[in-house]
Each structure stands twice: as structure tokens, then as C-alpha cells.
Short mmCIF file of C-alpha atoms and ligand atoms in Angstrom, two decimals:
data_model
loop_
_atom_site.label_atom_id
_atom_site.label_comp_id
_atom_site.label_asym_id
_atom_site.label_seq_id
_atom_site.Cartn_x
_atom_site.Cartn_y
_atom_site.Cartn_z
CA MET A 1 -41.10 -59.01 111.97
CA LEU A 2 -42.23 -61.33 114.24
CA LEU A 3 -40.27 -64.41 112.56
CA ASP A 4 -37.12 -62.64 112.30
CA ILE A 5 -37.45 -61.99 116.33
CA ILE A 6 -38.72 -65.64 116.46
CA GLU A 7 -35.90 -66.80 114.48
CA ARG A 8 -33.27 -64.89 116.25
CA ARG A 9 -32.27 -62.79 113.13
CA LYS A 10 -33.44 -59.66 115.13
CA GLN A 11 -32.43 -59.59 118.72
CA ASN A 12 -32.76 -56.01 119.03
CA ASP A 13 -36.48 -55.14 118.52
CA VAL A 14 -39.47 -55.89 120.01
CA TYR A 15 -43.23 -56.97 118.51
CA LEU A 16 -45.94 -55.59 120.78
CA ILE A 17 -49.37 -57.42 120.96
CA ALA A 18 -52.56 -55.75 122.25
CA GLU A 19 -54.73 -58.78 123.72
CA ILE A 20 -58.22 -57.34 122.96
CA GLY A 21 -58.79 -60.50 124.37
CA GLN A 22 -62.88 -60.22 125.58
CA ASN A 23 -62.68 -56.48 126.21
CA HIS A 24 -64.50 -56.16 123.28
CA GLN A 25 -67.66 -56.56 124.85
CA GLY A 26 -68.86 -58.65 122.72
CA CYS A 27 -69.66 -56.44 119.93
CA LEU A 28 -68.12 -56.90 117.09
CA GLU A 29 -67.90 -52.87 116.00
CA THR A 30 -66.10 -52.25 119.45
CA ALA A 31 -63.47 -54.82 118.67
CA LYS A 32 -63.05 -52.79 115.27
CA LYS A 33 -62.84 -49.69 117.02
CA MET A 34 -60.16 -51.04 119.29
CA ILE A 35 -57.61 -53.00 116.40
CA LEU A 36 -57.68 -49.57 114.66
CA SER A 37 -57.10 -47.98 117.58
CA ALA A 38 -54.53 -50.19 118.69
CA LYS A 39 -52.87 -49.74 115.12
CA ARG A 40 -52.69 -46.10 116.05
CA ALA A 41 -50.83 -46.61 119.47
CA GLY A 42 -48.19 -48.43 117.23
CA CYS A 43 -49.03 -52.13 117.88
CA ASN A 44 -47.92 -54.68 115.71
CA CYS A 45 -50.26 -57.08 116.19
CA VAL A 46 -54.27 -57.65 117.91
CA LYS A 47 -54.71 -61.00 119.72
CA PHE A 48 -58.37 -62.36 120.75
CA GLN A 49 -59.08 -65.37 122.46
CA LYS A 50 -61.08 -68.29 120.52
CA SER A 51 -62.90 -71.30 122.24
CA ASN A 52 -65.02 -73.63 121.67
CA LEU A 53 -66.80 -73.86 124.82
CA LYS A 54 -67.87 -77.68 125.03
CA ALA A 55 -64.05 -78.15 124.52
CA LYS A 56 -62.90 -75.87 126.83
CA PHE A 57 -65.47 -76.47 129.61
CA THR A 58 -67.02 -79.03 131.32
CA ARG A 59 -70.91 -79.12 131.34
CA THR A 60 -70.65 -78.54 135.29
CA ALA A 61 -67.98 -75.78 134.41
CA LEU A 62 -70.26 -74.24 131.72
CA ASP A 63 -73.47 -74.37 134.13
CA ARG A 64 -72.18 -72.68 137.64
CA ARG A 65 -73.49 -69.84 138.25
CA TYR A 66 -71.43 -67.09 137.51
CA ILE A 67 -71.96 -64.45 140.44
CA SER A 68 -69.55 -61.32 139.74
CA ASP A 69 -70.23 -57.70 138.85
CA HIS A 70 -68.19 -59.01 135.36
CA ALA A 71 -70.18 -61.30 134.12
CA TRP A 72 -72.36 -61.07 131.25
CA GLY A 73 -75.30 -64.15 131.86
CA GLN A 74 -76.59 -66.09 134.55
CA THR A 75 -74.09 -69.02 134.17
CA TYR A 76 -70.35 -68.73 133.37
CA GLY A 77 -71.58 -70.44 129.98
CA GLU A 78 -73.62 -67.93 129.40
CA HIS A 79 -71.44 -65.44 130.08
CA LYS A 80 -68.23 -66.84 127.81
CA GLU A 81 -70.95 -67.27 125.01
CA TYR A 82 -72.15 -64.13 125.42
CA LEU A 83 -67.94 -62.58 124.83
CA GLU A 84 -67.52 -65.53 122.56
CA PHE A 85 -67.37 -64.09 118.49
CA SER A 86 -68.18 -66.55 115.62
CA LYS A 87 -66.19 -68.14 113.19
CA GLU A 88 -67.86 -65.65 110.59
CA GLN A 89 -67.43 -62.76 113.11
CA TYR A 90 -63.39 -63.95 113.38
CA ARG A 91 -63.40 -63.68 109.83
CA GLN A 92 -64.33 -60.34 109.55
CA LEU A 93 -62.08 -59.03 111.89
CA GLN A 94 -59.32 -60.41 110.16
CA ALA A 95 -60.12 -58.77 106.88
CA TYR A 96 -60.56 -55.75 108.95
CA SER A 97 -57.04 -56.11 110.21
CA ASN A 98 -55.74 -56.84 106.96
CA GLU A 99 -56.88 -54.10 105.43
CA ILE A 100 -55.48 -51.35 107.82
CA GLY A 101 -52.39 -53.28 108.18
CA ILE A 102 -51.96 -55.23 111.73
CA ASP A 103 -51.39 -58.58 112.21
CA PHE A 104 -54.25 -60.44 113.95
CA THR A 105 -54.61 -63.70 115.43
CA ALA A 106 -55.71 -65.39 118.76
CA SER A 107 -54.83 -67.85 121.67
CA ALA A 108 -56.33 -71.49 120.83
CA MET A 109 -57.70 -72.48 123.68
CA ASP A 110 -58.74 -75.80 122.84
CA GLU A 111 -57.84 -78.33 120.14
CA LEU A 112 -61.08 -77.13 117.65
CA SER A 113 -60.28 -74.12 118.03
CA LEU A 114 -56.45 -74.70 117.24
CA ASP A 115 -57.91 -75.99 114.07
CA PHE A 116 -59.79 -73.03 113.07
CA LEU A 117 -57.07 -70.70 113.76
CA VAL A 118 -54.71 -72.69 110.97
CA GLU A 119 -57.56 -72.73 108.80
CA LEU A 120 -57.44 -68.77 109.21
CA LYS A 121 -54.02 -68.74 108.56
CA VAL A 122 -52.72 -66.23 111.55
CA PRO A 123 -49.32 -65.12 111.53
CA PHE A 124 -48.85 -67.17 114.65
CA ILE A 125 -50.78 -68.82 117.41
CA LYS A 126 -51.10 -67.83 121.13
CA ILE A 127 -51.08 -70.64 123.24
CA GLY A 128 -52.43 -69.09 126.83
CA SER A 129 -50.88 -69.99 130.63
CA GLY A 130 -54.06 -72.09 130.86
CA ASP A 131 -53.22 -74.28 128.20
CA ALA A 132 -49.64 -73.82 128.97
CA ASN A 133 -50.06 -77.62 130.69
CA ASN A 134 -51.87 -78.68 128.27
CA PHE A 135 -49.32 -81.29 126.62
CA PRO A 136 -51.57 -82.94 124.11
CA LEU A 137 -52.97 -79.45 123.03
CA LEU A 138 -48.99 -78.55 122.55
CA LYS A 139 -47.89 -81.90 120.55
CA LYS A 140 -50.79 -81.19 118.23
CA ALA A 141 -49.75 -77.30 118.00
CA ALA A 142 -45.73 -77.89 117.94
CA GLY A 143 -46.65 -80.47 114.81
CA LEU A 144 -47.93 -77.56 112.66
CA ASN A 145 -46.06 -75.31 111.00
CA VAL A 146 -47.45 -72.53 112.20
CA PRO A 147 -45.03 -69.85 114.98
CA LEU A 148 -46.18 -70.45 118.49
CA ILE A 149 -45.99 -68.39 121.17
CA ILE A 150 -46.44 -69.80 124.45
CA SER A 151 -47.20 -68.42 128.06
CA THR A 152 -45.76 -69.06 131.26
CA GLY A 153 -48.19 -68.23 134.04
CA MET A 154 -49.53 -70.16 136.74
CA GLN A 155 -47.04 -72.90 136.05
CA THR A 156 -43.79 -74.71 137.16
CA MET A 157 -40.07 -74.86 135.95
CA SER A 158 -40.96 -78.37 135.13
CA THR A 159 -43.92 -77.96 132.93
CA VAL A 160 -41.62 -75.41 130.93
CA ASP A 161 -39.06 -77.74 130.63
CA ARG A 162 -41.77 -80.31 129.49
CA ILE A 163 -42.73 -77.50 126.63
CA VAL A 164 -39.57 -77.21 125.60
CA GLU A 165 -39.04 -80.97 125.41
CA ILE A 166 -42.23 -81.31 123.23
CA MET A 167 -41.09 -78.46 120.54
CA ARG A 168 -37.68 -80.61 120.76
CA GLN A 169 -39.23 -83.69 119.78
CA ALA A 170 -41.09 -82.19 117.39
CA SER A 171 -38.05 -80.50 115.63
CA ASN A 172 -39.86 -77.43 116.04
CA ASN A 173 -38.02 -74.14 116.77
CA LYS A 174 -40.06 -71.43 115.75
CA TYR A 175 -42.10 -70.30 119.25
CA ALA A 176 -41.56 -67.84 121.97
CA LEU A 177 -42.22 -68.30 125.57
CA MET A 178 -43.54 -65.55 127.33
CA HIS A 179 -42.87 -64.63 131.11
CA CYS A 180 -46.20 -64.11 132.92
CA VAL A 181 -48.03 -63.97 135.82
CA SER A 182 -51.95 -64.95 135.71
CA ALA A 183 -52.75 -62.41 138.63
CA TYR A 184 -55.46 -59.52 137.56
CA PRO A 185 -53.82 -57.72 138.35
CA THR A 186 -50.52 -58.41 138.96
CA PRO A 187 -48.46 -56.76 142.33
CA PRO A 188 -45.45 -55.31 141.53
CA GLU A 189 -43.58 -57.80 143.79
CA ASP A 190 -45.26 -60.64 142.48
CA CYS A 191 -44.17 -59.76 138.30
CA ASN A 192 -40.87 -61.08 139.32
CA LEU A 193 -39.15 -59.96 136.23
CA GLY A 194 -36.14 -61.53 137.11
CA LEU A 195 -37.49 -64.95 135.55
CA ILE A 196 -36.89 -63.27 131.92
CA THR A 197 -33.38 -63.52 132.82
CA THR A 198 -33.46 -67.00 133.83
CA LEU A 199 -35.58 -68.04 131.00
CA MET A 200 -32.97 -66.64 128.92
CA ARG A 201 -30.35 -68.55 130.63
CA ARG A 202 -32.25 -71.59 130.63
CA PHE A 203 -33.24 -71.80 126.93
CA PRO A 204 -30.75 -69.86 125.25
CA ASN A 205 -32.37 -70.64 121.87
CA VAL A 206 -35.65 -69.53 122.91
CA PRO A 207 -36.92 -65.98 122.22
CA ILE A 208 -38.04 -64.82 125.59
CA GLY A 209 -41.23 -62.29 126.34
CA TYR A 210 -43.46 -60.79 128.34
CA SER A 211 -47.21 -61.00 128.96
CA GLY A 212 -48.03 -58.81 131.66
CA HIS A 213 -51.03 -58.11 133.86
CA GLU A 214 -49.28 -55.56 136.23
CA LEU A 215 -51.19 -51.63 136.18
CA GLY A 216 -49.22 -48.92 133.89
CA VAL A 217 -46.24 -49.40 131.83
CA ILE A 218 -43.47 -48.76 133.33
CA ILE A 219 -42.70 -52.65 134.51
CA THR A 220 -43.44 -53.63 131.16
CA GLN A 221 -40.89 -50.99 130.22
CA ALA A 222 -38.38 -52.73 132.50
CA ALA A 223 -39.38 -56.49 130.84
CA ILE A 224 -38.31 -55.27 127.85
CA LEU A 225 -34.81 -53.88 128.63
CA SER A 226 -34.80 -56.94 130.77
CA GLY A 227 -34.15 -59.05 127.91
CA ALA A 228 -38.23 -59.21 126.42
CA ARG A 229 -38.65 -59.30 122.57
CA ILE A 230 -42.30 -60.17 122.28
CA ILE A 231 -44.86 -58.00 124.18
CA GLU A 232 -48.40 -58.25 125.07
CA ARG A 233 -50.69 -56.44 127.19
CA HIS A 234 -54.66 -56.34 127.29
CA PHE A 235 -55.75 -53.53 125.66
CA THR A 236 -58.76 -51.46 126.45
CA LEU A 237 -61.00 -48.44 125.35
CA ASP A 238 -62.14 -47.62 128.68
CA LYS A 239 -60.52 -49.02 131.67
CA ASN A 240 -63.82 -48.33 133.95
CA GLN A 241 -65.82 -50.85 131.90
CA LYS A 242 -67.06 -53.96 133.11
CA GLY A 243 -65.70 -56.95 132.34
CA SER A 244 -62.77 -58.88 134.09
CA ASP A 245 -59.92 -57.57 132.01
CA HIS A 246 -60.14 -54.16 132.02
CA ARG A 247 -58.55 -52.38 134.93
CA CYS A 248 -55.32 -54.50 134.24
CA SER A 249 -55.38 -53.27 130.77
CA LEU A 250 -53.61 -50.62 128.78
CA ASP A 251 -55.70 -47.67 127.58
CA PRO A 252 -54.78 -46.27 123.90
CA ASN A 253 -52.66 -43.28 125.77
CA GLU A 254 -50.49 -45.97 127.82
CA MET A 255 -50.27 -48.22 124.65
CA GLU A 256 -48.66 -45.52 122.44
CA THR A 257 -46.76 -44.65 125.45
CA LEU A 258 -45.32 -48.23 125.53
CA ALA A 259 -45.10 -48.41 121.55
CA ARG A 260 -42.88 -44.95 121.59
CA SER A 261 -40.37 -46.56 124.18
CA ILE A 262 -39.61 -49.28 122.26
CA VAL A 263 -38.38 -46.57 119.53
CA GLU A 264 -36.77 -44.96 121.92
CA PHE A 265 -34.85 -47.85 123.82
CA LYS A 266 -33.91 -48.92 119.84
CA SER A 267 -32.51 -45.65 119.29
CA ASN A 268 -30.94 -45.54 122.60
CA ASP A 269 -29.16 -48.66 121.37
CA TYR A 270 -30.58 -50.09 124.85
CA LEU A 271 -31.83 -53.23 123.17
CA SER A 272 -28.35 -54.10 121.47
CA SER A 273 -27.58 -55.98 124.45
CA PRO A 274 -29.72 -59.24 125.13
CA SER A 275 -30.17 -58.01 128.77
CA LEU A 276 -29.54 -55.05 130.74
CA THR A 277 -28.92 -55.98 134.77
CA SER A 278 -31.63 -54.49 136.88
CA ALA A 279 -29.56 -51.83 138.01
CA GLU A 280 -29.05 -50.33 134.65
CA VAL A 281 -32.80 -50.97 134.09
CA ILE A 282 -33.37 -48.75 136.62
CA SER A 283 -31.35 -46.21 136.08
CA ILE A 284 -32.71 -45.86 132.45
CA LEU A 285 -36.39 -46.07 133.87
CA GLY A 286 -35.51 -43.62 137.23
CA GLY A 287 -36.41 -46.37 140.03
CA GLY A 288 -39.49 -46.27 141.73
CA LYS A 289 -40.37 -48.94 144.61
CA GLU A 290 -43.03 -50.54 142.22
CA LEU A 291 -40.01 -51.10 139.41
CA GLU A 292 -37.54 -52.63 142.34
CA GLN A 293 -40.24 -54.66 143.74
CA ALA A 294 -40.83 -55.95 139.97
CA LEU A 295 -37.53 -56.56 139.35
CA SER A 296 -36.66 -58.15 142.64
CA ILE A 297 -34.56 -61.00 142.59
CA SER A 298 -35.10 -62.54 145.65
CA LYS A 299 -37.37 -65.28 144.11
CA THR A 300 -36.37 -65.29 140.45
CA ASN A 301 -34.05 -68.58 140.36
CA GLU A 302 -37.27 -71.27 140.38
CA LYS A 303 -40.31 -70.68 138.72
CA TYR A 304 -43.39 -71.79 140.79
CA ILE A 305 -47.22 -70.78 141.38
CA LEU A 306 -47.56 -68.25 142.86
CA GLU A 307 -50.38 -67.38 145.38
CA CYS A 308 -51.80 -64.89 143.90
CA GLU A 309 -52.16 -66.98 140.93
CA LEU A 310 -54.07 -69.72 142.88
CA PRO A 311 -57.36 -68.05 142.09
CA CYS A 312 -57.14 -67.75 138.11
CA ARG A 313 -55.84 -71.53 138.35
CA PHE A 314 -58.66 -72.52 140.23
CA LYS A 315 -60.87 -70.58 137.51
CA LEU A 316 -59.20 -71.30 134.64
CA GLY A 317 -56.87 -74.05 135.08
CA LYS A 318 -57.15 -77.20 133.06
CA SER A 319 -58.23 -80.78 134.45
CA ILE A 320 -58.21 -84.06 133.25
CA VAL A 321 -61.60 -85.21 132.79
CA ALA A 322 -63.35 -88.35 130.79
CA SER A 323 -64.24 -88.00 127.47
CA ARG A 324 -66.49 -90.72 127.82
CA ASN A 325 -68.30 -92.74 130.53
CA LEU A 326 -65.47 -95.08 131.58
CA LEU A 327 -66.18 -98.14 134.06
CA LYS A 328 -64.62 -98.99 137.48
CA GLY A 329 -61.41 -101.71 136.48
CA GLN A 330 -60.66 -99.61 133.15
CA ILE A 331 -57.31 -98.81 131.93
CA ILE A 332 -57.46 -95.59 131.16
CA GLN A 333 -56.20 -94.64 127.62
CA ALA A 334 -55.36 -91.48 125.82
CA ALA A 335 -58.99 -91.44 123.91
CA ASP A 336 -60.84 -92.03 127.45
CA ILE A 337 -59.52 -88.71 128.36
CA ALA A 338 -59.55 -84.80 127.72
CA ILE A 339 -58.12 -81.70 129.00
CA LYS A 340 -60.77 -79.05 129.97
CA VAL A 341 -61.71 -76.42 132.59
CA SER A 342 -63.67 -78.51 135.19
CA GLU A 343 -66.13 -78.04 138.14
CA PRO A 344 -65.06 -78.99 140.47
CA SER A 345 -61.43 -79.17 139.38
CA GLY A 346 -59.64 -82.74 139.12
CA ILE A 347 -55.75 -84.17 138.60
CA TYR A 348 -53.95 -80.89 136.75
CA ALA A 349 -53.42 -81.01 133.28
CA GLU A 350 -49.68 -81.57 133.37
CA ARG A 351 -50.01 -84.94 134.63
CA TYR A 352 -51.59 -86.07 131.57
CA PHE A 353 -49.33 -88.47 131.16
CA GLU A 354 -48.91 -89.87 134.14
CA ILE A 355 -52.66 -91.23 134.64
CA ILE A 356 -52.33 -93.13 131.07
CA ASN A 357 -52.41 -96.98 131.87
CA LYS A 358 -53.91 -96.21 135.43
CA GLN A 359 -56.61 -98.26 136.57
CA LEU A 360 -60.06 -97.03 137.24
CA THR A 361 -61.15 -97.21 141.09
CA ASP A 362 -64.44 -96.60 140.50
CA ASN A 363 -66.94 -95.06 137.31
CA VAL A 364 -65.99 -92.26 136.07
CA ASN A 365 -68.96 -90.42 133.67
CA GLU A 366 -68.46 -87.97 130.78
CA ASP A 367 -67.02 -84.94 131.65
CA GLU A 368 -66.27 -85.23 135.05
CA PRO A 369 -63.12 -84.79 136.31
CA ILE A 370 -60.53 -87.61 137.23
CA THR A 371 -59.32 -87.37 140.53
CA GLU A 372 -57.02 -89.12 143.05
CA HIS A 373 -59.70 -91.24 144.53
CA VAL A 374 -60.18 -93.18 141.33
CA LEU A 375 -56.97 -93.88 140.53
CA SER A 376 -55.52 -97.21 141.83
CA ALA A 377 -52.10 -96.74 143.45
C1 LRY B 401 -56.20 -67.54 131.76
C2 LRY B 401 -56.31 -66.83 131.39
O1 LRY B 401 -57.26 -67.07 130.21
N1 LRY B 401 -56.42 -65.62 130.91
C3 LRY B 401 -56.91 -64.65 129.66
C4 LRY B 401 -55.76 -63.97 129.14
O2 LRY B 401 -55.57 -62.56 129.99
C5 LRY B 401 -57.99 -63.85 130.40
O3 LRY B 401 -58.79 -62.93 129.53
C6 LRY B 401 -59.36 -64.29 131.03
O4 LRY B 401 -59.99 -64.79 130.00
C7 LRY B 401 -60.33 -63.26 131.77
O5 LRY B 401 -59.78 -62.90 132.69
C8 LRY B 401 -61.97 -64.61 132.22
O6 LRY B 401 -62.57 -63.48 132.78
P1 LRY B 401 -64.01 -63.78 132.65
O7 LRY B 401 -63.10 -65.01 133.81
O8 LRY B 401 -64.73 -62.81 134.09
O9 LRY B 401 -64.31 -64.39 131.81
C1 PEP B 402 -54.51 -66.74 128.74
C2 PEP B 402 -53.42 -65.55 127.50
O1 PEP B 402 -52.56 -65.16 127.78
P1 PEP B 402 -51.63 -64.77 129.04
O2 PEP B 402 -51.61 -66.26 129.78
O3 PEP B 402 -49.98 -64.47 128.39
O4 PEP B 402 -52.24 -63.80 129.60
C3 PEP B 402 -54.45 -65.84 126.15
O5 PEP B 402 -53.47 -65.51 125.26
O6 PEP B 402 -55.34 -66.02 125.80
#
């Protein structure tokens, strides 16, 4: 069904992804329970997050102390290690998903993880918002014969244009873009659902979806009626558990409500039109302040990085870093740089191609960020 939506053969159906992410608390058995619960709720797919920690983060980013009620370790690296499933565990989760009949995949959070997911032969690979400006990763993913779902949180419209251009240059049209706001939870007034139609108009050949981080289901239902045909929501067995994402996740009852509303929207023929107007959406869903705020058209024609996304961009946005020790005077080549979450951050990843062929005015050690200070004018 996903391919039918991505290749526009089916425009009146919705593919529902339960983002298990790291809500499994690092426990394989809990992850399996969540897969079963997502299947029972009516989801089409369960999704995880795959990282190779050394490829995704710099050493200092991994070594920084993580002081948070949601921390599973003293440092951010220990915390992430605790939550990361091994390749063997991924195989077990995939086998279990196959057994019960639900699609299984993950986001590829670095190139090594992308290679691993290709090896697993997942039905599609997710590129999360943290990598939407990671153009080398996108280029590599675009060249594979695997459908892609690319989220656009924490990004500007110019970065979304670059993504579409990368896909066009690779002659790849098996992909979808997800409207997303990377704030956990996203306040209704920042959900900016009007961007779904803006993206649909700007990229008429690309299916548009929605990866939501707001509380509850009504705004996501509005996203569907506004035209989103791939939906992703974080999933949890209990919202009160420790972990950064539980609060803005849907529990099994809410996920089931969402899945049922998709069936209902279809049978009422609400999905045969590519997109309903805000007034129609409000009337179908019965109105309410949060819905009106989420559908407000005041700031939807341009896409920019919202203030509520800055904490996430600061924590998980990717920077350009040195991939080996670099010397003052050196002209930067592609092999000299990598894209990672860096502490402190450096020049953001979207400027990758601008940095190539610039001269360094100082030494930069491996895994250190490239900053404005070390670039010649
Ligand atoms: C941008 C991005 O990757 N966001 C992901 C997907 O939505 C999140 O699940 C993060 O992994 C999570 O919020 C991180 O939490 P912590 O920092 O406590 O591990
Ligand atoms: C970060 C992710 O998703 P999104 O940006 O859609 O929240 C992800 O899928 O790993």
C-alpha cells in the first residue's frame, strides 16, 4: 500500500506509521509488545531509529553530561547506547513484525545505518528531520532503490527545495515529504497544518505526509483531511514513563482512534478530494480552539525554522565537522568533512556544498566542528 501512495496510484488512502523510536526503554520484549499493540491498533508500520553512535555524534557530543529526568546514562553517549538495539536485535524485531504482519523499518540516522537498513530490505527508509539537511546522506539514499520518507522539521523551504532537487538529479520519484514541526510536544499554534497544502502545491508530484508531535489525535486527523496521506505518530504503552518522547506520543487507545478515523474518513469519501479547506476540516471535526490554531493560515506560505524548534535543532541538528585532522591553509575537500551532531555545534549541515573548496585559516582536529572562524572569506 505504501508504494501505491508514493507512486500516486492511490490517493484516497492513508499509511499509518507507529513511531516506536526509543519508547521501548531499551528493552526488546517491550519493543515486541509495542509492535503487537501497534498492529492491533490498526497501524500499517512500526518504525524504530537506527544510529551508529560514532557516525551520528562527535566524541564531545557523546561525552557531554546528560542531565535530564529522561536520561538513561550519565553522558548523552551512555544514554543513547542504552536505547540503541543491536543489528541482531533489529533482525529479531523485523522477524517478529513479519510474523504478525506489520511493516517494519527505521530511520537511518547516519550512512552506516542506511547501509544496514538496505541490507535488512525494509520496505522504505525514513530520513528524520535531523538529517533533512544532510545532503550527502540524502544523495546516497536517493541513489538506492528503496522508497524514502523524508521529514522536514527544523528546516527552511530552501532546504526542502534542495531535497527535491537531489531526488530529481537521482531520477528518483519514489519518495514522500513529511510536514513536521520538531517540538516535543508541539503547541497547536505551531503545528502549521497549512504547510501541507503549501507543500502539495509547490511539489505537485510528491506525496505529502505528516509526522506530528502534538498532544492527542485531532490535529493529526485534520492533517489527513488537509491532504496528508502518510501519517507518523510516536507510540507508547504508557505516556507517564521516563523518556523524552512519551508525553507527545499516542497510547494504544489513541492510536486506535486515529486508525479508525482513517477508515471513517474513507467511507465518508472525505479522502477522495486531495485536500479539504480549513473550514471544511473544522466543520467535519467539530471545531475547537486548538484545531483553529493548528489550521491558522497566518504563517503558512513560507517555511522557516520556528522558535519552538530551536531546542531540538540545538540538541540534534547536524553540523559540518572534520572527518580527520585538518591543517591551516588546507583547501577543504569532501573527504575532509563529515556531518554529525556536534557539541558545540558548527556550521549547519545545509551549507555542506558551500564549504567544499574553502581554505582553512586554522587547524581543526578530527571530530571538531567547522566554524566560521576557521574559514577564509
Ligand atoms: C530530531 C529527532 O531525532 N527526533 C526523534 C524523532 O522524533 C526523537 O525521537 C528523538 O530521538 C528524541 O526526542 C531524543 O530524545 P533524547 O535526547 O532524550 O534521547
Ligand atoms: C526524527 C525522526 O522523525 P521526524 O523528524 O519525522 O520526527 C525520525 O523518524 O527519526
